[in-house]
Each structure stands twice: as structure tokens, then as C-alpha cells.
Short mmCIF file of C-alpha atoms in Angstrom, two decimals:
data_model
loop_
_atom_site.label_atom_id
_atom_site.label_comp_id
_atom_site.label_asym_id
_atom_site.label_seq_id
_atom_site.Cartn_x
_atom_site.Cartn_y
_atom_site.Cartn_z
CA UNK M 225 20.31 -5.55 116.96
CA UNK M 226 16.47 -5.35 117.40
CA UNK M 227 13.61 -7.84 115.69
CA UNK M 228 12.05 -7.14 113.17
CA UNK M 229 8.54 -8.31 112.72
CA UNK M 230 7.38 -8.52 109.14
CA UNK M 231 4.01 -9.85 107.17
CA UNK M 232 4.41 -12.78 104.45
CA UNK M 233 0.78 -13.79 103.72
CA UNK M 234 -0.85 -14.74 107.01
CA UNK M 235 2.65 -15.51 108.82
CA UNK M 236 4.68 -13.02 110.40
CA UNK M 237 8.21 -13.52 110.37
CA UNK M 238 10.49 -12.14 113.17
CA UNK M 239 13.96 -10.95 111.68
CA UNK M 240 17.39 -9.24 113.00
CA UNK M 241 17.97 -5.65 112.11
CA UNK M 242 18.66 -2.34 112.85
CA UNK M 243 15.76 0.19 113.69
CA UNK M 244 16.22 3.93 113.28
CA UNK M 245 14.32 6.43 115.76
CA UNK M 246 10.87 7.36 115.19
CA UNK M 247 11.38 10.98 114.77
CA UNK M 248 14.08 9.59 111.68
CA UNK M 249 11.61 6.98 110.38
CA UNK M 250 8.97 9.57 110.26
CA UNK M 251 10.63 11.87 108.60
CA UNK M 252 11.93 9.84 105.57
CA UNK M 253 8.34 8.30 105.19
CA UNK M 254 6.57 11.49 105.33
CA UNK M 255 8.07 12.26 101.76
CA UNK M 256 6.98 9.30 100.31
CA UNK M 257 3.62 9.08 97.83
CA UNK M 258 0.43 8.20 99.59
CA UNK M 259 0.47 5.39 96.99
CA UNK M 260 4.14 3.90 97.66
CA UNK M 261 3.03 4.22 101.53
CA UNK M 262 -0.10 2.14 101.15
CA UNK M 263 2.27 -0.62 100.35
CA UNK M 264 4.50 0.15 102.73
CA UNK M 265 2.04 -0.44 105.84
CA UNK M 266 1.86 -4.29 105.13
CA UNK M 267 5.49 -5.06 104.92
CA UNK M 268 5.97 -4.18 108.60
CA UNK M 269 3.94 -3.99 111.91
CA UNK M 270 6.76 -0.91 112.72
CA UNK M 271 5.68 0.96 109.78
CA UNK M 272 2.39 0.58 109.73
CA UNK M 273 2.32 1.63 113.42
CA UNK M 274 4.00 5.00 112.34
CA UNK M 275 2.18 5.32 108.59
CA UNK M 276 -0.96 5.20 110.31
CA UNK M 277 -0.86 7.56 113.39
CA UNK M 278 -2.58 11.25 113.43
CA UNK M 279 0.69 12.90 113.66
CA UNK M 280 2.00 11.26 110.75
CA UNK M 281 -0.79 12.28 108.86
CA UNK M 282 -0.13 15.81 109.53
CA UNK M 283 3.55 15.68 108.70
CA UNK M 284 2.99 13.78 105.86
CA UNK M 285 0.33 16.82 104.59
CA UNK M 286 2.69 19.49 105.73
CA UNK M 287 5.80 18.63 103.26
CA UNK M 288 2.99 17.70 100.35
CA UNK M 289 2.01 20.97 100.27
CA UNK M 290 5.00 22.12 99.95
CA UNK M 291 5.60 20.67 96.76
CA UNK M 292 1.89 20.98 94.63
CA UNK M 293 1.21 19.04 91.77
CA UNK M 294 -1.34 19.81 88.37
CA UNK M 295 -4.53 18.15 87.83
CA UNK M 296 -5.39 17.84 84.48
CA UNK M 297 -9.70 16.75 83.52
CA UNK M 298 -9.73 15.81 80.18
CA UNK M 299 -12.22 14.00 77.93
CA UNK M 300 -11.47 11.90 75.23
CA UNK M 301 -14.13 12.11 72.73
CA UNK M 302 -13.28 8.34 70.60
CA UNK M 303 -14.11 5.83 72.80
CA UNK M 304 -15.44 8.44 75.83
CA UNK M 305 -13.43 8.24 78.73
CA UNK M 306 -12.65 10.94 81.42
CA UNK M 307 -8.81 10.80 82.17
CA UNK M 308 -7.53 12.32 85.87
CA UNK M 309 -3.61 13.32 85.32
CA UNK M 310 -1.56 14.14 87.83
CA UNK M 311 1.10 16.71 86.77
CA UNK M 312 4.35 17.99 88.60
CA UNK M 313 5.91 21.65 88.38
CA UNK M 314 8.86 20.46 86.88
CA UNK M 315 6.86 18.76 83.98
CA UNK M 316 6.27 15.07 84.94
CA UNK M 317 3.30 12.96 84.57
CA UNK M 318 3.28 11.25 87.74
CA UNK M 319 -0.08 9.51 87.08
CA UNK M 320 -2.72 9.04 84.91
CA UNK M 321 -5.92 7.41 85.38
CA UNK M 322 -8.66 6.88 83.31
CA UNK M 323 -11.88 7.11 85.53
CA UNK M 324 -14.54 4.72 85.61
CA UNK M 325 -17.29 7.69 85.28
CA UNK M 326 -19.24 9.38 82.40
CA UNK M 327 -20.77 12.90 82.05
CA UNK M 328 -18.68 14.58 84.64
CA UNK M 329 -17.46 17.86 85.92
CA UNK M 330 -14.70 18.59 88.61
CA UNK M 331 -15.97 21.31 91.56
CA UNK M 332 -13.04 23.75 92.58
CA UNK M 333 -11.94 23.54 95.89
CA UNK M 334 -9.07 24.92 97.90
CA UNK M 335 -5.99 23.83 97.84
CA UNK M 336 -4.54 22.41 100.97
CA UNK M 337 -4.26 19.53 103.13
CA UNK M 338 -6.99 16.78 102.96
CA UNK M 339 -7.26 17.42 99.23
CA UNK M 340 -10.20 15.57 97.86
CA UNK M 341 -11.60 16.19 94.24
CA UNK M 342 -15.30 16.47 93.74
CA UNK M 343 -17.44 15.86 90.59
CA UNK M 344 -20.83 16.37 89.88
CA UNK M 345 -21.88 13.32 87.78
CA UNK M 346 -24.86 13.32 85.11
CA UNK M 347 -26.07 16.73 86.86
CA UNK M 348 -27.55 14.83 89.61
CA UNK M 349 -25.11 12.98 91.37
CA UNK M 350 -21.84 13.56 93.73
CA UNK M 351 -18.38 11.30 93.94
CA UNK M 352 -15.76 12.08 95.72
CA UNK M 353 -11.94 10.89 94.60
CA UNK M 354 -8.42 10.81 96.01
CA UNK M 355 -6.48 10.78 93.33
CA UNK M 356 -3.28 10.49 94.88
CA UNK M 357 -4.40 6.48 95.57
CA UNK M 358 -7.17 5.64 92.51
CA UNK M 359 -9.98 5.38 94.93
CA UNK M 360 -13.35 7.02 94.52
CA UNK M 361 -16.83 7.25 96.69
CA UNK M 362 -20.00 7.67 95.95
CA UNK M 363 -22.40 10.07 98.25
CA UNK M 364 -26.13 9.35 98.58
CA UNK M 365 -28.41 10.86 96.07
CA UNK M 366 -30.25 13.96 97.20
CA UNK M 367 -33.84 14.17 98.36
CA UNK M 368 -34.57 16.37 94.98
CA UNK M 369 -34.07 14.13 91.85
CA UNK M 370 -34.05 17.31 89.78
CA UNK M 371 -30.34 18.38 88.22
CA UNK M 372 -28.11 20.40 90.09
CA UNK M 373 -28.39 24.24 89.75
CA UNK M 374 -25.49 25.19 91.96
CA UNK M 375 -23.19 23.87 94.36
CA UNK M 376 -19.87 23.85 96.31
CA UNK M 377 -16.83 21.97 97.99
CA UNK M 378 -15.16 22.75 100.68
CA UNK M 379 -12.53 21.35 103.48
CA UNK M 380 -12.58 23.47 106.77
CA UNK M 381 -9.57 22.69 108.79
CA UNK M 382 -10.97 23.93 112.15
CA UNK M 383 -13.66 20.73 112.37
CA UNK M 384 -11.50 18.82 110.08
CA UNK M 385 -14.49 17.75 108.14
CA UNK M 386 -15.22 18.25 104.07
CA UNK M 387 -18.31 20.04 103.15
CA UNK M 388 -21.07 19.51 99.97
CA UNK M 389 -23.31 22.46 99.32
CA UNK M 390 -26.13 21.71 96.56
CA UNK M 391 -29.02 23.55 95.10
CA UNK M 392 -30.87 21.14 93.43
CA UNK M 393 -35.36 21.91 93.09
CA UNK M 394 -34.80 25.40 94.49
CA UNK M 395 -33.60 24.29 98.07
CA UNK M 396 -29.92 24.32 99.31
CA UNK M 397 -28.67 21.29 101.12
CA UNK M 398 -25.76 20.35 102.78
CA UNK M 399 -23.97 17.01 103.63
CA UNK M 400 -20.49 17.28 106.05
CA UNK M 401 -18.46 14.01 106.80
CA UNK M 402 -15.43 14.02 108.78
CA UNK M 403 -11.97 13.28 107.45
CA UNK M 404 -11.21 10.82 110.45
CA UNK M 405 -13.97 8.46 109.65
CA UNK M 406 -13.87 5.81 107.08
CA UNK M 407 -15.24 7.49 103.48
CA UNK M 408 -16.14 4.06 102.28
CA UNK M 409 -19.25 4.53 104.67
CA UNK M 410 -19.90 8.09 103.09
CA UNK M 411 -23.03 6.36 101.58
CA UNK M 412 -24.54 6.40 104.75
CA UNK M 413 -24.26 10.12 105.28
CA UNK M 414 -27.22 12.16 105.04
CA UNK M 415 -28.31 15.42 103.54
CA UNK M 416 -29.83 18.15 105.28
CA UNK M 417 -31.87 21.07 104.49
CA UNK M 418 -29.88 24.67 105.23
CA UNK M 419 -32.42 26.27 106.99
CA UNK M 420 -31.51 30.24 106.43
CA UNK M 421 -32.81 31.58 103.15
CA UNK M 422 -30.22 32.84 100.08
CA UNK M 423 -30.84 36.65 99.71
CA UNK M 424 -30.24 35.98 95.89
CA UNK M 425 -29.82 33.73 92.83
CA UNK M 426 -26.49 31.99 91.15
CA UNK M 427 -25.97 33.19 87.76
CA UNK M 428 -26.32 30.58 85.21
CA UNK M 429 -22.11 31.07 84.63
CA UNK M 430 -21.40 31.13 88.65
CA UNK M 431 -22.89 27.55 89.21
CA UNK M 432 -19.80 26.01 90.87
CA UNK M 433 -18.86 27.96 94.07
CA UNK M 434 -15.35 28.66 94.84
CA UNK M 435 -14.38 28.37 98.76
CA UNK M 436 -12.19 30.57 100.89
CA UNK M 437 -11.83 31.11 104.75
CA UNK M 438 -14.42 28.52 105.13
CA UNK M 439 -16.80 30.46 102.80
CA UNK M 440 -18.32 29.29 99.69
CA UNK M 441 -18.45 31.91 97.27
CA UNK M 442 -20.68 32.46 93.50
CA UNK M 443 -21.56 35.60 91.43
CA UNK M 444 -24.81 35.87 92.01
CA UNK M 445 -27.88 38.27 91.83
CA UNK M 446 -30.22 40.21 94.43
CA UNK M 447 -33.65 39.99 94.79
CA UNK M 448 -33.35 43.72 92.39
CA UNK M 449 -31.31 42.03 89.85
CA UNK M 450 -28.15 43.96 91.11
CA UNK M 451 -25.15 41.93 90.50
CA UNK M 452 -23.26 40.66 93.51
CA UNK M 453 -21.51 38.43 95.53
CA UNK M 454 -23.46 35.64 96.87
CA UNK M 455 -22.00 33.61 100.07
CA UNK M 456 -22.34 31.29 102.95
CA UNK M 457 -20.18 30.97 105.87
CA UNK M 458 -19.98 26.90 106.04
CA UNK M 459 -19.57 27.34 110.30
CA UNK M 460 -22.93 29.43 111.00
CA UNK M 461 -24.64 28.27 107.92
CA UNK M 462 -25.45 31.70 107.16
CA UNK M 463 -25.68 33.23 103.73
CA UNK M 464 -25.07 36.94 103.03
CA UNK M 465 -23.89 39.48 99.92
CA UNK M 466 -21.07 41.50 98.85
CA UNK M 467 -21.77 44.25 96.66
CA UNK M 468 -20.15 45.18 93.60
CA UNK M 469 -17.94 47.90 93.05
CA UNK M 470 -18.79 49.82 90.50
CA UNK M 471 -15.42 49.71 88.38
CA UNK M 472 -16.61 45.75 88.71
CA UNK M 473 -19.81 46.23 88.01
CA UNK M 474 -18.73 47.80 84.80
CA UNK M 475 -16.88 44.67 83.32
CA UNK M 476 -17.87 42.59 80.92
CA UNK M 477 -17.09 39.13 82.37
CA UNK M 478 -16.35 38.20 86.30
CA UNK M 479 -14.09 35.25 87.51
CA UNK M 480 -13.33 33.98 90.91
CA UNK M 481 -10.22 32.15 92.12
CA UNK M 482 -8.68 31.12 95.48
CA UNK M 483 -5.32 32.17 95.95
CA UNK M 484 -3.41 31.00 99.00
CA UNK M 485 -6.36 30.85 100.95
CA UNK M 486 -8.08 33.61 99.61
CA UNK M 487 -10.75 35.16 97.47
CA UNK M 488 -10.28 36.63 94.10
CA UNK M 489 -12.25 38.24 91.41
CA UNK M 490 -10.92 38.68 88.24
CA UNK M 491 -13.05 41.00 85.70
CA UNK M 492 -12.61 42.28 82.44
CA UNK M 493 -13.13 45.46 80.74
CA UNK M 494 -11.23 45.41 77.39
CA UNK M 495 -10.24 42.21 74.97
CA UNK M 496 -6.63 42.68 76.78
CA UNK M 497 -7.46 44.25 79.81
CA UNK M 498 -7.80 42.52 83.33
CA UNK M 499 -7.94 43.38 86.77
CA UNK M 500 -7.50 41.06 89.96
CA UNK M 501 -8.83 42.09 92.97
CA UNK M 502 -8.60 40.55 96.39
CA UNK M 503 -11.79 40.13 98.96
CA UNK M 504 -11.07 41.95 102.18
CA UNK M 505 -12.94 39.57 104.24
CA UNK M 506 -12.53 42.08 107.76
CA UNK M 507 -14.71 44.64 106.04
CA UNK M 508 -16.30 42.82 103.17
CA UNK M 509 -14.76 45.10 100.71
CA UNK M 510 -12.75 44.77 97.26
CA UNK M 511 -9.31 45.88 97.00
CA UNK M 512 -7.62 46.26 93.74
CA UNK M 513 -4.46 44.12 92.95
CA UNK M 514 -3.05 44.15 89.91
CA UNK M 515 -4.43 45.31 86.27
CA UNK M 516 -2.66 43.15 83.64
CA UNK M 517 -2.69 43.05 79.87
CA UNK M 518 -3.32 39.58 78.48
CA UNK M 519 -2.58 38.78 74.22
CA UNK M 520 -4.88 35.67 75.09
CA UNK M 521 -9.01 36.30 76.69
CA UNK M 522 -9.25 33.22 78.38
CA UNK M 523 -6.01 33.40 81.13
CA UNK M 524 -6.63 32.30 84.52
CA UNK M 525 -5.01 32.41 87.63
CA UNK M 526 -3.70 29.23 89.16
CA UNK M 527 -1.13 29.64 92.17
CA UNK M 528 0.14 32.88 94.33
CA UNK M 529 4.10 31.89 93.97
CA UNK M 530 6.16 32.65 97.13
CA UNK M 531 9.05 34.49 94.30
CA UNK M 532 6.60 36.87 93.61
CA UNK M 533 5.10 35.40 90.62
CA UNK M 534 1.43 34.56 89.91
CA UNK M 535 1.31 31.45 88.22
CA UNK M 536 -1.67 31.41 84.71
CA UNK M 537 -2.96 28.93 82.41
CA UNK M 538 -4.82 29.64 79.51
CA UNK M 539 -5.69 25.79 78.66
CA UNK M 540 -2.66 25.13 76.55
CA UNK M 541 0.21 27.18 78.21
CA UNK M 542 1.38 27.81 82.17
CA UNK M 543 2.62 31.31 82.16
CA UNK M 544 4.34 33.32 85.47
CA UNK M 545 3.13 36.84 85.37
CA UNK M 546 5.92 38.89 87.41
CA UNK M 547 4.37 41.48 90.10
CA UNK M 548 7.71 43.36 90.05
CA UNK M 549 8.14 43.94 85.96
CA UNK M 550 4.17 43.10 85.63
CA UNK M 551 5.68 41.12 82.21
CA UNK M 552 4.31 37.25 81.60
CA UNK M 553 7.04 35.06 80.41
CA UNK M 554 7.32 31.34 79.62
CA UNK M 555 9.60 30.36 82.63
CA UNK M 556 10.45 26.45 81.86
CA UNK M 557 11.34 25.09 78.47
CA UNK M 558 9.95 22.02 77.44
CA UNK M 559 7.43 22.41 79.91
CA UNK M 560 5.37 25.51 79.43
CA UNK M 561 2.84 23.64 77.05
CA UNK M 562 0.78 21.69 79.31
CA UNK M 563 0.22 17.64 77.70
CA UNK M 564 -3.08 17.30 75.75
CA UNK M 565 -4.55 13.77 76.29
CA UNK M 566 -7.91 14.91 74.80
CA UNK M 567 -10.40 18.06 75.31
CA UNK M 568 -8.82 19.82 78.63
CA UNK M 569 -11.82 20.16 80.65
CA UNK M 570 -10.42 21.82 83.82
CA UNK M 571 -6.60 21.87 85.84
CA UNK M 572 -5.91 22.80 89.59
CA UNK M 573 -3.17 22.51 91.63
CA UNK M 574 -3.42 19.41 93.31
CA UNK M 575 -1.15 17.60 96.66
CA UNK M 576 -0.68 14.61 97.56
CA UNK M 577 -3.24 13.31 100.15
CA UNK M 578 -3.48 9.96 102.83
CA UNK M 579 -7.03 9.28 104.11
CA UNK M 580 -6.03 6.01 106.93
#
């Protein structure tokens, strides 16, 4: 028998028991919510010791990704609140929150470990939120007081550090915090000016970047109005284009999506007639994926499935397009209609995530 030593107020209590391995301990708490392990920290000095070490925080990432959840933004127009739910795959609402903000709009970002949501507030300014624990920080306002015209959120795994991209009174900035330090300092942070100049413009539909291989990606336009890519690698703080091919540049409407870890366009040429193509990043060219028929215009894609299945939503529905038959079907019963609390405003996949 080994002693225990657990918290009751200000005392600590010392108390017989039996104590499993590490490597055993580690693994059963690594499946636990971020929010049931919170709790968990103050009941023993052994468990905090192991909730709260690097390695844990890895493992702990690891299996949540594993198992992704839905985020559902919705807005509920009678007394106007902003409610954050937390979906799983297999249909349960595993939490729902009703955010103390107004006049918001979530950022995409990539899904993965260290998954933070972003919104841009009244236009003008950014909070951060980890949903997986109902806490939320505010960033320092921007030089520029004027709205924002574009911008972009991204986690790059190689600094471990989240970055903020904004265009806001024709200048891009940039503010970077690490995920090791304490984010209820983030108001400290400051912005900085990105020094290398944008070889084009964000279109007015393209104002929230999507990010990729530590790229942050919009549709944009050169300086000869000739529709392209517009990006900037996050590590050299560079910006550069992509052109358009011209089956792309033919389409009537252009999407872009990150699936597993990379970049996406979808376009569309007819009312039922899509194409997906995939971002060769080696040589900066567009290779074509998939064309799909869709009975409904406003299908996107949401998750790459490892059974060979792309996973869609169309704001009401989650349908599973096969690559095999190339036929969409409504895989779950019960569960294919995603829950309305209010106006749907956006849904991502979503894991669970423990900032200590």
C-alpha cells in the first residue's frame, strides 16, 4: 500500500491506497474530457503531477483527434444570443454554451491538435475560445480602428505557436503567441506590421482565409484583375500567387476547404455540377479530384474519412459522398439532420483541446 495525498480545501489529507503505474494512469486519463480533467487536477497532487506534464498533453491530443467532434455557430434571433455546440459523430450534444459575445463570426482553421476557435467580433475585434473548457480571451485591439477587411487563423505545429493574420486600413498585421504560455496574458501580446507587400487583393467573398501546411490561403485578385490564389507562408512571412486554371477560372463560384491537412478548391460550373480539386503544394499546381453531382447548391466539404468517404454538410444534413460508387447517401439514422438551435451560422469539425 502507498499514500495517497489528496486536497480538501486548504488541508491535504494523506490516505492508504493502491497506485497504478504512470504509463497506466496516463493512459486512462488521456481519454478523459479536458473539462472532467480540470477537476481532476485538484483532487490529487499524483494527478495533477501527470494531468499537467508536456507529454501528457501530447497524448492527451493524440487520441482526441482520433475521435473529432461538430461545432455548431448558431444565432438565436429572440433574445440575441450566439450559442457554441459541441456535436459528436454518433449524434450527441456533448455541450452547449451560450457565449457571452454579440455580432460575431467564427474564422476557419485547421483541424488538429491545439484546437482553438477564433471570432472576429463587431468587425474590429479578435477573441479567442476553447470550447472544450468555456473559457474565452480577448486579444488587443489593432493599431487600425477601421473594420476588418480580411484575415486568418492558423496553428503551426513546428513553433507550436497560433497565428492571427488581419487586414484592417489597407495594412496586414500579424500577432503569434505561443501555446505554452499562459493565454490569459494574450492581452499583452502585440501586433506587428508584415513587412512584404500582397501582390493582390481579397475578394469581397474570400475575406476569411483558410490555412494549410502553415499557409494561409484566400481567392484573391492580381494587380490585372486576373483571378487567383492569394497566400502567405506564416514561417517566412512571405506572400505569393497561384494561378488559376482555366477549367477554374471558368466556374461560376470558388470554395476553399482544408482536408486532412490540405488545400482544396471546390468550384462550380453547372446548378449540379462540382469539382474538388487538391493544391499540389511541391509545384504550386491544381490537380483534379473528384467531379460530383449535388441535388442541393450549397454542399460543402467537411472531413476526408479514412473508409474512403468524404464527409458534406449542406446546413441542415451531414451526407458521406462515396469515392468508390461516387453516390451520397445518408449513412446514420436519426442523426443525419444536424440539431437547429437557431440560424446555423457556421459548423467544423472540432477536438477536444487542454491548454495547462
Amino acid at each position: 500500500m502507498k499514500k495517497f495525498t489528496t486536497i480538501n480545501g486548504d488541508d491535504e489529507v494523506e490516505w492508504d491506497g493502491v497506485v497504478l503505474p504512470d504509463v497506466i494512469m496516463e493512459d486512462i486519463l488521456s481519454r478523459l474530457p479536458s473539462k472532467t480533467l480540470m477537476k481532476l487536477r485538484i483532487v490529487c497532487k499524483k494527478w495533477k503531477i501527470v494531468i499537467s506534464t508536456s507529454y501528457f498533453n501530447s497524448l492527451h491530443d493524440e487520441k482526441s483527434c482520433k475521435t473529432p467532434n461538430l461545432l455548431l455557430l448558431s444565432h438565436i434571433f429572440s433574445n440575441d444570443a450566439f450559442v457554441l455546440t459541441t456535436l459528436s459523430l454518433t449524434g450527441d450534444v456533448l455541450d452547449q454554451w451560450n457565449l457571452p459575445l454579440r455580432n460575431l463570426e467564427m474564422l476557419p482553421s485547421q483541424w488538429g491538435p491545439k484546437n482553438l476557435v477564433c471570432f472576429v467580433v463587431g468587425s474590429k475585434e479578435f477573441v479567442l475560445c476553447n470550447p472544450s473548457v468555456r473559457e474565452i480571451f480577448r486579444l488587443p485591439r489593432q493599431p487600425c480602428s477601421k473594420r476588418v477587411g480580411a484575415c486568418g487563423f492558423c496553428y503551426l505545429p513546428s513553433r507550436n505557436q497560433h497565428v492571427i493574420i488581419s487586414l484592417s486600413g489597407g495594412e496586414w498585421q500579424m500577432i503569434t503567441f505561443s501555446c505554452i504560455n499562459n493565454l490569459n496574458d494574450l492581452h499583452t501580446y502585440a501586433w506587428k506590421p508584415i513587412k512584404d507587400n500582397a501582390p493582390g487583393k481579397v475578394m469581397a467573398g474570400s475575406r476569411w482565409g483558410v490555412s494549410a501546411n502553415g499557409v494561409l490561403y484566400w481567392i484573391g485578385l492580381t494587380s490585372s484583375w486576373s483571378q487567383c490564389l492569394l497566400c502567405l507562408d506564416l514561417n517566412k512571412e512571405k506572400f505569393f500567387t497561384v494561378a488559376w486554371r482555366d477549367e477554374i477560372r471558368r466556374a461560376f463560384s470558388w470554395s476553399l476547404h482544408e482536408l486532412k491537412g490540405d488545400l482544396h478548391l471546390m468550384t462550380r460550373r453547372a446548378s449540379t455540377l462540382s469539382t474538388l480539386w487538391k493544391l499540389d503544394v511541391t509545384n504550386q499546381t491544381w490537380i483534379k479530384q473528384y467531379t460530383i453531382f449535388m441535388s442541393v447548391s450549397n454542399m460543402r466539404p467537411l472531413m476526408e474519412c479514412d473508409d474512403g468517404e468524404l464527409m458534406f454538410h449542406d446546413g441542415l444534413f451531414l451526407k458521406w459522398f462515396g469515392l468508390d460508387d461516387e453516390v451520397f447517401r445518408l449513412r446514420r439514422k436519426g442523426y443525419d439532420r444536424l440539431p437547429h438551435f437557431g440560424h446555423m451560422l457556421n459548423i467544423k469539425l472540432h477536438n477536444d483541446t487542454l491548454f495547462l
